[in-house]
């Protein structure tokens, strides 16, 4: 098959959810198919990132992205019904490049994230390719949960406006042949919001060749939280744990240490740095950070979709303490291998119990490692997705 992927960012390095997904999706699909990526070029020094895809046999085309112009578009849409993030990624140059590439007669055109949906223009006279949209997460669900915990009245108002716009805009999915989403929770939210189209699940996966169990010495006092720190759900979770949960842990386990690992930590998080709280910023080898930790935490209070930090940790055999909300996007059978707690007292107790008796916790996670490999390896996830695409493309060719 000839597959065109339209995505807002060059999906490399794959250290955040959206980049991670497209990097592994394109890498796996390129083994048996011709894959092309169309994306925005945000920085001039991304030639090395582009080179990675060329080495994998993936063609990549870029359209220059101007943050200044995008902000002007957002300002111009202040009183429209278009979500701010859709306005931000609106580009006439992207439309032109996509129209040019369509001449290559792709079997599948895959639009990644709600912000690229605007580039699909249905043509009833030319239905010889499959057009699919992947929201990954239900953005309106993320925004709904965000409003529930945001205290600043001005931010809350802004988020509510974007939520209302997004709830209407997400119905753009009805133009596509299929909508993909990463979890049943997100799917049900969209159905309840009145979206009437075929919705399938495309889970986030794990690179099990890299994230595999290894017997190494780990720090029995090390608690780790990982994530892209400017992402508000991660930012909030890091603050919540630091201020509400970690002091309770120190009362019972004074030698505990908390590592906040992830790119671009905002000033408030950097200011937590002390002998007990280590803010690393971006690390090249996240796998090693997991493996040298006693327990991984996901104290999420809002968000949507699937948390890669949880499935990666289980694949490595590292125990996870998470809130119920953090695990909602995961296959239910994986929850058996996660320690779940929803208030500061019970969360701190679960973390302390792992710090005190880590081997018992690791025994619980052991079976989860093989489960992750069986159902959430990228080979399995993308293999099933590829079969679906083949079947749907085959139906189009018959007609």
Tab-separated table of C-alpha atoms in Angstrom:
chain	number	residue	atom	x	y	z
A	1	UNK	CA	0.000	0.000	0.000
A	2	UNK	CA	0.965	3.624	-0.516
A	3	UNK	CA	0.310	5.505	2.722
A	4	UNK	CA	0.455	9.253	3.363
A	5	UNK	CA	0.637	10.422	6.998
A	6	UNK	CA	-0.211	14.051	7.809
A	7	UNK	CA	1.017	15.093	11.256
A	8	UNK	CA	1.652	18.505	12.888
A	9	UNK	CA	5.235	17.825	14.041
A	10	UNK	CA	8.255	15.945	12.761
A	11	UNK	CA	7.860	12.799	14.893
A	12	UNK	CA	11.417	12.744	16.173
A	13	UNK	CA	12.893	12.430	18.725
A	14	UNK	CA	10.019	10.217	19.908
A	15	UNK	CA	9.902	11.392	23.531
A	16	UNK	CA	6.297	12.594	23.746
A	17	UNK	CA	3.029	10.812	23.052
A	18	UNK	CA	2.133	12.156	19.609
A	19	UNK	CA	5.690	11.883	18.226
A	20	UNK	CA	6.159	8.446	19.780
A	21	UNK	CA	3.043	7.100	18.094
A	22	UNK	CA	3.781	8.390	14.593
A	23	UNK	CA	7.451	7.410	14.752
A	24	UNK	CA	6.606	3.792	15.590
A	25	UNK	CA	3.563	3.656	13.312
A	26	UNK	CA	5.515	4.877	10.282
A	27	UNK	CA	8.525	2.704	11.143
A	28	UNK	CA	6.446	-0.495	11.354
A	29	UNK	CA	4.249	0.297	8.334
A	30	UNK	CA	7.298	1.078	6.176
A	31	UNK	CA	8.460	-2.558	6.446
A	32	UNK	CA	5.747	-3.707	4.005
A	33	UNK	CA	4.428	-0.461	2.498
A	34	UNK	CA	5.504	2.792	0.880
A	35	UNK	CA	5.145	5.475	3.582
A	36	UNK	CA	5.273	9.247	3.128
A	37	UNK	CA	5.027	11.844	5.918
A	38	UNK	CA	3.789	15.412	5.401
A	39	UNK	CA	4.442	17.684	8.361
A	40	UNK	CA	5.361	21.169	9.529
A	41	UNK	CA	8.980	22.290	9.886
A	42	UNK	CA	9.135	24.308	13.091
A	43	UNK	CA	12.911	24.748	13.379
A	44	UNK	CA	15.718	25.119	10.840
A	45	UNK	CA	17.993	22.604	12.580
A	46	UNK	CA	15.803	19.520	12.050
A	47	UNK	CA	17.799	17.998	9.194
A	48	UNK	CA	19.153	15.225	11.444
A	49	UNK	CA	15.605	14.349	12.519
A	50	UNK	CA	14.481	14.168	8.878
A	51	UNK	CA	17.513	12.007	8.034
A	52	UNK	CA	16.315	9.317	10.492
A	53	UNK	CA	13.171	8.761	8.402
A	54	UNK	CA	15.040	8.712	5.112
A	55	UNK	CA	17.279	5.975	6.551
A	56	UNK	CA	14.116	3.969	7.303
A	57	UNK	CA	12.992	4.369	3.679
A	58	UNK	CA	10.259	6.852	4.622
A	59	UNK	CA	9.757	9.910	2.401
A	60	UNK	CA	9.202	13.137	4.323
A	61	UNK	CA	7.915	16.473	3.035
A	62	UNK	CA	7.787	19.610	5.161
A	63	UNK	CA	5.939	22.921	5.143
A	64	UNK	CA	7.499	25.850	6.992
A	65	UNK	CA	5.644	26.721	10.195
A	66	UNK	CA	5.542	30.284	11.542
A	67	UNK	CA	4.477	30.647	15.180
A	68	UNK	CA	3.951	34.383	14.617
A	69	UNK	CA	1.568	33.793	11.689
A	70	UNK	CA	-0.223	31.078	13.651
A	71	UNK	CA	-0.786	33.423	16.584
A	72	UNK	CA	-2.260	35.994	14.180
A	73	UNK	CA	-4.676	33.320	12.939
A	74	UNK	CA	-5.687	32.526	16.524
A	75	UNK	CA	-6.334	36.229	17.157
A	76	UNK	CA	-8.358	36.409	13.959
A	77	UNK	CA	-10.534	33.525	15.167
A	78	UNK	CA	-11.209	34.860	18.677
A	79	UNK	CA	-14.902	35.299	17.918
A	80	UNK	CA	-15.378	32.366	15.541
A	81	UNK	CA	-16.416	28.814	16.427
A	82	UNK	CA	-13.078	27.296	15.339
A	83	UNK	CA	-11.024	25.791	18.205
A	84	UNK	CA	-7.878	27.784	18.902
A	85	UNK	CA	-5.615	24.800	18.218
A	86	UNK	CA	-7.231	24.220	14.809
A	87	UNK	CA	-6.745	27.912	13.933
A	88	UNK	CA	-3.139	27.706	15.154
A	89	UNK	CA	-2.371	24.917	12.659
A	90	UNK	CA	-4.307	26.382	9.731
A	91	UNK	CA	-1.995	26.770	6.719
A	92	UNK	CA	-2.604	27.535	3.055
A	93	UNK	CA	0.860	26.178	2.255
A	94	UNK	CA	-0.068	22.846	3.839
A	95	UNK	CA	-3.234	22.716	1.692
A	96	UNK	CA	-1.176	23.356	-1.455
A	97	UNK	CA	1.449	20.727	-0.600
A	98	UNK	CA	-1.201	18.132	0.224
A	99	UNK	CA	-3.000	18.779	-3.078
A	100	UNK	CA	0.319	18.334	-4.890
A	101	UNK	CA	1.064	15.034	-3.105
A	102	UNK	CA	-2.425	13.644	-3.743
A	103	UNK	CA	-1.334	13.192	-7.348
A	104	UNK	CA	0.697	10.194	-6.139
A	105	UNK	CA	-2.535	8.186	-5.747
A	106	UNK	CA	-2.158	7.020	-2.163
A	107	UNK	CA	-4.208	4.053	-0.997
A	108	UNK	CA	-4.475	5.500	2.519
A	109	UNK	CA	-4.311	9.093	3.775
A	110	UNK	CA	-3.958	9.159	7.559
A	111	UNK	CA	-4.690	12.464	9.330
A	112	UNK	CA	-3.059	12.566	12.750
A	113	UNK	CA	-4.735	14.579	15.543
A	114	UNK	CA	-7.843	16.754	15.411
A	115	UNK	CA	-5.830	19.785	14.252
A	116	UNK	CA	-5.047	18.173	10.856
A	117	UNK	CA	-8.678	17.206	10.134
A	118	UNK	CA	-9.235	20.597	8.459
A	119	UNK	CA	-7.027	19.488	5.550
A	120	UNK	CA	-9.410	16.767	4.362
A	121	UNK	CA	-11.756	17.909	1.600
A	122	UNK	CA	-14.128	15.051	0.678
A	123	UNK	CA	-14.465	14.452	-3.050
A	124	UNK	CA	-17.505	12.354	-3.945
A	125	UNK	CA	-16.201	11.926	-7.510
A	126	UNK	CA	-12.849	10.477	-6.456
A	127	UNK	CA	-13.237	7.800	-3.776
A	128	UNK	CA	-10.309	5.570	-4.611
A	129	UNK	CA	-8.442	6.019	-1.328
A	130	UNK	CA	-9.137	5.480	2.352
A	131	UNK	CA	-9.214	8.671	4.446
A	132	UNK	CA	-8.842	8.066	8.158
A	133	UNK	CA	-8.572	10.420	11.116
A	134	UNK	CA	-6.774	9.578	14.355
A	135	UNK	CA	-7.725	11.829	17.272
A	136	UNK	CA	-5.504	9.700	19.555
A	137	UNK	CA	-7.182	11.367	22.586
A	138	UNK	CA	-10.629	12.942	22.861
A	139	UNK	CA	-9.478	16.550	23.295
A	140	UNK	CA	-12.903	17.659	24.547
A	141	UNK	CA	-12.647	15.080	27.359
A	142	UNK	CA	-9.188	16.386	28.291
A	143	UNK	CA	-10.550	19.956	28.377
A	144	UNK	CA	-13.623	18.924	30.383
A	145	UNK	CA	-11.405	17.384	33.062
A	146	UNK	CA	-9.065	20.379	32.921
A	147	UNK	CA	-11.914	22.792	33.763
A	148	UNK	CA	-12.804	20.678	36.800
A	149	UNK	CA	-9.444	21.272	38.503
A	150	UNK	CA	-8.398	24.707	37.186
A	151	UNK	CA	-8.705	27.372	39.901
A	152	UNK	CA	-7.677	30.498	37.967
A	153	UNK	CA	-10.984	32.070	36.754
A	154	UNK	CA	-9.476	33.523	33.551
A	155	UNK	CA	-7.781	30.254	32.561
A	156	UNK	CA	-10.950	28.354	33.438
A	157	UNK	CA	-13.021	30.602	31.153
A	158	UNK	CA	-10.535	30.171	28.286
A	159	UNK	CA	-10.554	26.373	28.685
A	160	UNK	CA	-14.371	26.287	28.800
A	161	UNK	CA	-14.579	28.290	25.563
A	162	UNK	CA	-12.119	25.927	23.847
A	163	UNK	CA	-14.012	22.893	25.216
A	164	UNK	CA	-17.328	24.102	23.742
A	165	UNK	CA	-15.690	24.798	20.406
A	166	UNK	CA	-13.928	21.433	20.408
A	167	UNK	CA	-17.112	19.479	21.228
A	168	UNK	CA	-18.687	20.881	18.046
A	169	UNK	CA	-15.538	20.656	15.953
A	170	UNK	CA	-14.848	16.989	16.777
A	171	UNK	CA	-17.898	16.125	14.644
A	172	UNK	CA	-15.617	16.785	11.652
A	173	UNK	CA	-14.727	13.102	12.146
A	174	UNK	CA	-18.017	12.181	10.422
A	175	UNK	CA	-16.479	13.197	7.066
A	176	UNK	CA	-13.839	10.452	7.299
A	177	UNK	CA	-14.091	6.748	6.496
A	178	UNK	CA	-12.968	5.812	10.015
A	179	UNK	CA	-12.068	7.637	13.210
A	180	UNK	CA	-9.393	6.111	15.442
A	181	UNK	CA	-9.049	6.787	19.156
A	182	UNK	CA	-6.728	5.208	21.732
A	183	UNK	CA	-9.174	3.989	24.391
A	184	UNK	CA	-12.744	2.845	25.069
A	185	UNK	CA	-13.203	5.698	27.573
A	186	UNK	CA	-12.371	8.304	24.923
A	187	UNK	CA	-14.522	6.467	22.364
A	188	UNK	CA	-17.560	6.424	24.670
A	189	UNK	CA	-17.098	10.119	25.431
A	190	UNK	CA	-17.222	10.942	21.706
A	191	UNK	CA	-20.293	8.755	21.155
A	192	UNK	CA	-22.046	10.450	24.081
A	193	UNK	CA	-21.211	13.807	22.477
A	194	UNK	CA	-23.172	12.720	19.413
A	195	UNK	CA	-20.424	11.760	16.956
A	196	UNK	CA	-21.948	9.394	14.411
A	197	UNK	CA	-19.187	7.643	12.524
A	198	UNK	CA	-17.249	4.392	12.641
A	199	UNK	CA	-14.875	4.626	15.647
A	200	UNK	CA	-12.097	2.073	16.104
A	201	UNK	CA	-9.452	1.705	18.812
A	202	UNK	CA	-5.779	2.194	17.948
A	203	UNK	CA	-3.853	1.682	21.168
A	204	UNK	CA	-0.547	3.280	21.998
A	205	UNK	CA	2.158	0.633	22.028
A	206	UNK	CA	5.570	-0.130	23.498
A	207	UNK	CA	8.873	-0.798	21.780
A	208	UNK	CA	9.366	-4.126	23.559
A	209	UNK	CA	12.789	-4.631	21.971
A	210	UNK	CA	13.963	-1.551	23.888
A	211	UNK	CA	11.660	-1.554	26.918
A	212	UNK	CA	12.422	-5.044	28.150
A	213	UNK	CA	13.158	-6.314	31.630
A	214	UNK	CA	16.754	-6.230	32.770
A	215	UNK	CA	18.285	-7.296	36.087
A	216	UNK	CA	20.208	-4.241	37.267
A	217	UNK	CA	20.755	-2.595	40.623
A	218	UNK	CA	18.091	-0.014	41.345
A	219	UNK	CA	17.844	2.709	43.983
A	220	UNK	CA	15.403	1.464	46.628
A	221	UNK	CA	14.610	5.061	47.621
A	222	UNK	CA	13.982	6.438	44.121
A	223	UNK	CA	10.487	7.539	43.089
A	224	UNK	CA	10.181	8.665	39.468
A	225	UNK	CA	7.670	10.742	37.519
A	226	UNK	CA	8.211	11.146	33.773
A	227	UNK	CA	6.560	13.199	31.080
A	228	UNK	CA	6.609	16.187	28.794
A	229	UNK	CA	6.486	18.860	31.503
A	230	UNK	CA	4.859	21.733	29.566
A	231	UNK	CA	1.852	19.423	29.005
A	232	UNK	CA	-0.601	20.697	31.624
A	233	UNK	CA	-1.723	17.285	32.888
A	234	UNK	CA	1.909	16.331	33.648
A	235	UNK	CA	2.680	19.758	35.113
A	236	UNK	CA	-0.319	19.517	37.440
A	237	UNK	CA	0.509	15.928	38.461
A	238	UNK	CA	4.114	16.845	39.344
A	239	UNK	CA	2.950	19.773	41.499
A	240	UNK	CA	0.180	17.731	43.139
A	241	UNK	CA	2.571	14.922	44.093
A	242	UNK	CA	5.305	17.294	45.296
A	243	UNK	CA	3.016	19.391	47.473
A	244	UNK	CA	0.324	16.962	48.651
A	245	UNK	CA	1.793	13.443	48.574
A	246	UNK	CA	5.585	13.515	48.849
A	247	UNK	CA	5.609	15.205	52.319
A	248	UNK	CA	3.469	12.321	53.619
A	249	UNK	CA	5.969	9.830	52.177
A	250	UNK	CA	8.909	11.610	53.816
A	251	UNK	CA	7.141	11.416	57.179
A	252	UNK	CA	7.260	7.609	56.927
A	253	UNK	CA	10.362	7.103	54.749
A	254	UNK	CA	12.774	9.977	55.309
A	255	UNK	CA	15.391	8.684	52.843
A	256	UNK	CA	12.957	8.698	49.876
A	257	UNK	CA	13.912	10.773	46.833
A	258	UNK	CA	11.636	12.089	44.092
A	259	UNK	CA	12.912	12.436	40.511
A	260	UNK	CA	10.963	14.615	38.062
A	261	UNK	CA	12.154	13.548	34.606
A	262	UNK	CA	11.107	15.222	31.371
A	263	UNK	CA	11.890	17.968	28.920
A	264	UNK	CA	11.375	21.690	29.534
A	265	UNK	CA	10.251	21.719	33.187
A	266	UNK	CA	8.583	25.107	33.922
A	267	UNK	CA	10.118	27.404	36.539
A	268	UNK	CA	7.719	26.337	39.294
A	269	UNK	CA	8.876	22.728	38.942
A	270	UNK	CA	12.560	23.686	38.663
A	271	UNK	CA	12.177	25.628	41.917
A	272	UNK	CA	11.333	22.375	43.764
A	273	UNK	CA	14.934	21.183	43.290
A	274	UNK	CA	16.538	20.111	46.568
A	275	UNK	CA	18.458	17.193	48.039
A	276	UNK	CA	15.151	15.255	48.119
A	277	UNK	CA	13.643	16.403	44.814
A	278	UNK	CA	15.762	16.058	41.672
A	279	UNK	CA	14.516	17.811	38.511
A	280	UNK	CA	16.520	16.335	35.627
A	281	UNK	CA	15.013	17.998	32.563
A	282	UNK	CA	15.344	16.042	29.314
A	283	UNK	CA	17.264	12.750	29.537
A	284	UNK	CA	18.530	10.795	26.550
A	285	UNK	CA	17.906	7.338	28.029
A	286	UNK	CA	14.499	7.289	29.745
A	287	UNK	CA	14.715	3.501	29.959
A	288	UNK	CA	17.652	3.698	32.362
A	289	UNK	CA	15.767	6.196	34.537
A	290	UNK	CA	12.916	3.706	34.883
A	291	UNK	CA	15.206	0.738	35.545
A	292	UNK	CA	17.129	2.476	38.324
A	293	UNK	CA	13.902	3.491	40.097
A	294	UNK	CA	12.041	1.629	42.805
A	295	UNK	CA	8.597	2.935	41.858
A	296	UNK	CA	7.076	4.941	39.022
A	297	UNK	CA	4.124	7.243	39.749
A	298	UNK	CA	1.246	8.619	37.651
A	299	UNK	CA	-0.770	10.873	40.008
A	300	UNK	CA	-2.861	12.347	37.176
A	301	UNK	CA	-5.863	14.485	38.089
A	302	UNK	CA	-7.006	15.159	34.532
A	303	UNK	CA	-6.127	14.188	30.990
A	304	UNK	CA	-7.329	11.725	28.373
A	305	UNK	CA	-5.991	8.841	26.324
A	306	UNK	CA	-3.346	6.280	27.229
A	307	UNK	CA	-0.281	7.030	29.354
A	308	UNK	CA	2.862	5.590	27.763
A	309	UNK	CA	4.725	6.087	31.052
A	310	UNK	CA	2.607	3.337	32.641
A	311	UNK	CA	2.918	0.673	29.954
A	312	UNK	CA	6.640	1.353	29.465
A	313	UNK	CA	7.230	0.966	33.196
A	314	UNK	CA	5.346	-2.328	33.413
A	315	UNK	CA	7.211	-3.650	30.357
A	316	UNK	CA	10.435	-3.000	32.297
A	317	UNK	CA	9.099	-4.631	35.467
A	318	UNK	CA	9.003	-1.403	37.502
A	319	UNK	CA	5.970	-1.051	39.841
A	320	UNK	CA	3.517	1.777	39.131
A	321	UNK	CA	1.263	3.689	41.521
A	322	UNK	CA	-1.409	5.594	39.601
A	323	UNK	CA	-4.765	7.286	40.011
A	324	UNK	CA	-7.900	5.654	38.586
A	325	UNK	CA	-8.036	8.369	35.951
A	326	UNK	CA	-4.474	7.608	34.828
A	327	UNK	CA	-5.336	3.987	33.991
A	328	UNK	CA	-8.718	4.591	32.331
A	329	UNK	CA	-7.237	4.499	28.847
A	330	UNK	CA	-5.508	1.141	29.342
A	331	UNK	CA	-6.843	-2.327	28.502
A	332	UNK	CA	-8.612	-3.476	31.676
A	333	UNK	CA	-6.484	-6.605	32.100
A	334	UNK	CA	-3.376	-4.433	32.629
A	335	UNK	CA	-4.931	-2.743	35.672
A	336	UNK	CA	-4.322	-5.937	37.670
A	337	UNK	CA	-0.599	-5.105	37.650
A	338	UNK	CA	-0.918	-1.466	38.769
A	339	UNK	CA	-1.277	-0.091	42.309
A	340	UNK	CA	-4.227	2.323	42.183
A	341	UNK	CA	-4.903	5.127	44.686
A	342	UNK	CA	-6.919	8.334	44.404
A	343	UNK	CA	-6.225	10.478	47.465
A	344	UNK	CA	-2.955	11.731	49.000
A	345	UNK	CA	-3.094	9.397	52.015
A	346	UNK	CA	-3.715	6.153	50.131
A	347	UNK	CA	-1.332	7.171	47.321
A	348	UNK	CA	1.495	7.845	49.781
A	349	UNK	CA	0.786	4.570	51.613
A	350	UNK	CA	1.047	2.550	48.394
A	351	UNK	CA	4.322	4.249	47.443
A	352	UNK	CA	5.788	3.685	50.928
A	353	UNK	CA	4.766	0.006	50.916
A	354	UNK	CA	6.694	-0.463	47.640
A	355	UNK	CA	9.751	1.396	48.960
A	356	UNK	CA	9.726	-0.808	52.080
A	357	UNK	CA	9.133	-4.106	50.258
A	358	UNK	CA	10.009	-3.588	46.568
A	359	UNK	CA	10.485	-7.264	45.696
A	360	UNK	CA	6.896	-8.126	46.596
A	361	UNK	CA	5.688	-5.300	44.339
A	362	UNK	CA	7.953	-6.441	41.504
A	363	UNK	CA	6.541	-9.940	41.793
A	364	UNK	CA	3.077	-8.498	41.121
A	365	UNK	CA	4.318	-6.684	38.003
A	366	UNK	CA	6.145	-9.733	36.592
A	367	UNK	CA	3.145	-11.257	34.775
A	368	UNK	CA	2.226	-7.848	33.407
A	369	UNK	CA	5.502	-7.747	31.473
A	370	UNK	CA	4.513	-10.634	29.207
A	371	UNK	CA	0.966	-9.274	28.839
A	372	UNK	CA	2.327	-5.954	27.561
A	373	UNK	CA	4.476	-7.812	25.037
A	374	UNK	CA	1.532	-9.901	23.824
A	375	UNK	CA	-1.039	-7.138	23.381
A	376	UNK	CA	0.763	-3.772	23.287
A	377	UNK	CA	4.036	-4.254	21.420
A	378	UNK	CA	4.199	-1.905	18.434
A	379	UNK	CA	4.548	-4.969	16.192
A	380	UNK	CA	1.182	-6.261	17.442
A	381	UNK	CA	-0.597	-2.878	17.488
A	382	UNK	CA	0.576	-1.786	14.029
A	383	UNK	CA	0.213	-5.307	12.603
A	384	UNK	CA	-3.497	-5.324	13.483
A	385	UNK	CA	-3.869	-1.762	12.154
A	386	UNK	CA	-2.180	-2.724	8.877
A	387	UNK	CA	-4.552	-5.666	8.411
A	388	UNK	CA	-7.506	-3.338	8.900
A	389	UNK	CA	-6.145	-0.918	6.289
A	390	UNK	CA	-5.581	-3.740	3.777
A	391	UNK	CA	-9.144	-4.991	4.178
A	392	UNK	CA	-10.683	-1.523	3.825
A	393	UNK	CA	-8.526	-0.607	0.821
A	394	UNK	CA	-9.474	-3.951	-0.746
A	395	UNK	CA	-13.184	-3.098	-0.388
A	396	UNK	CA	-12.647	0.255	-2.123
A	397	UNK	CA	-10.853	-1.378	-5.048
A	398	UNK	CA	-13.693	-3.908	-5.494
A	399	UNK	CA	-16.188	-1.060	-5.814
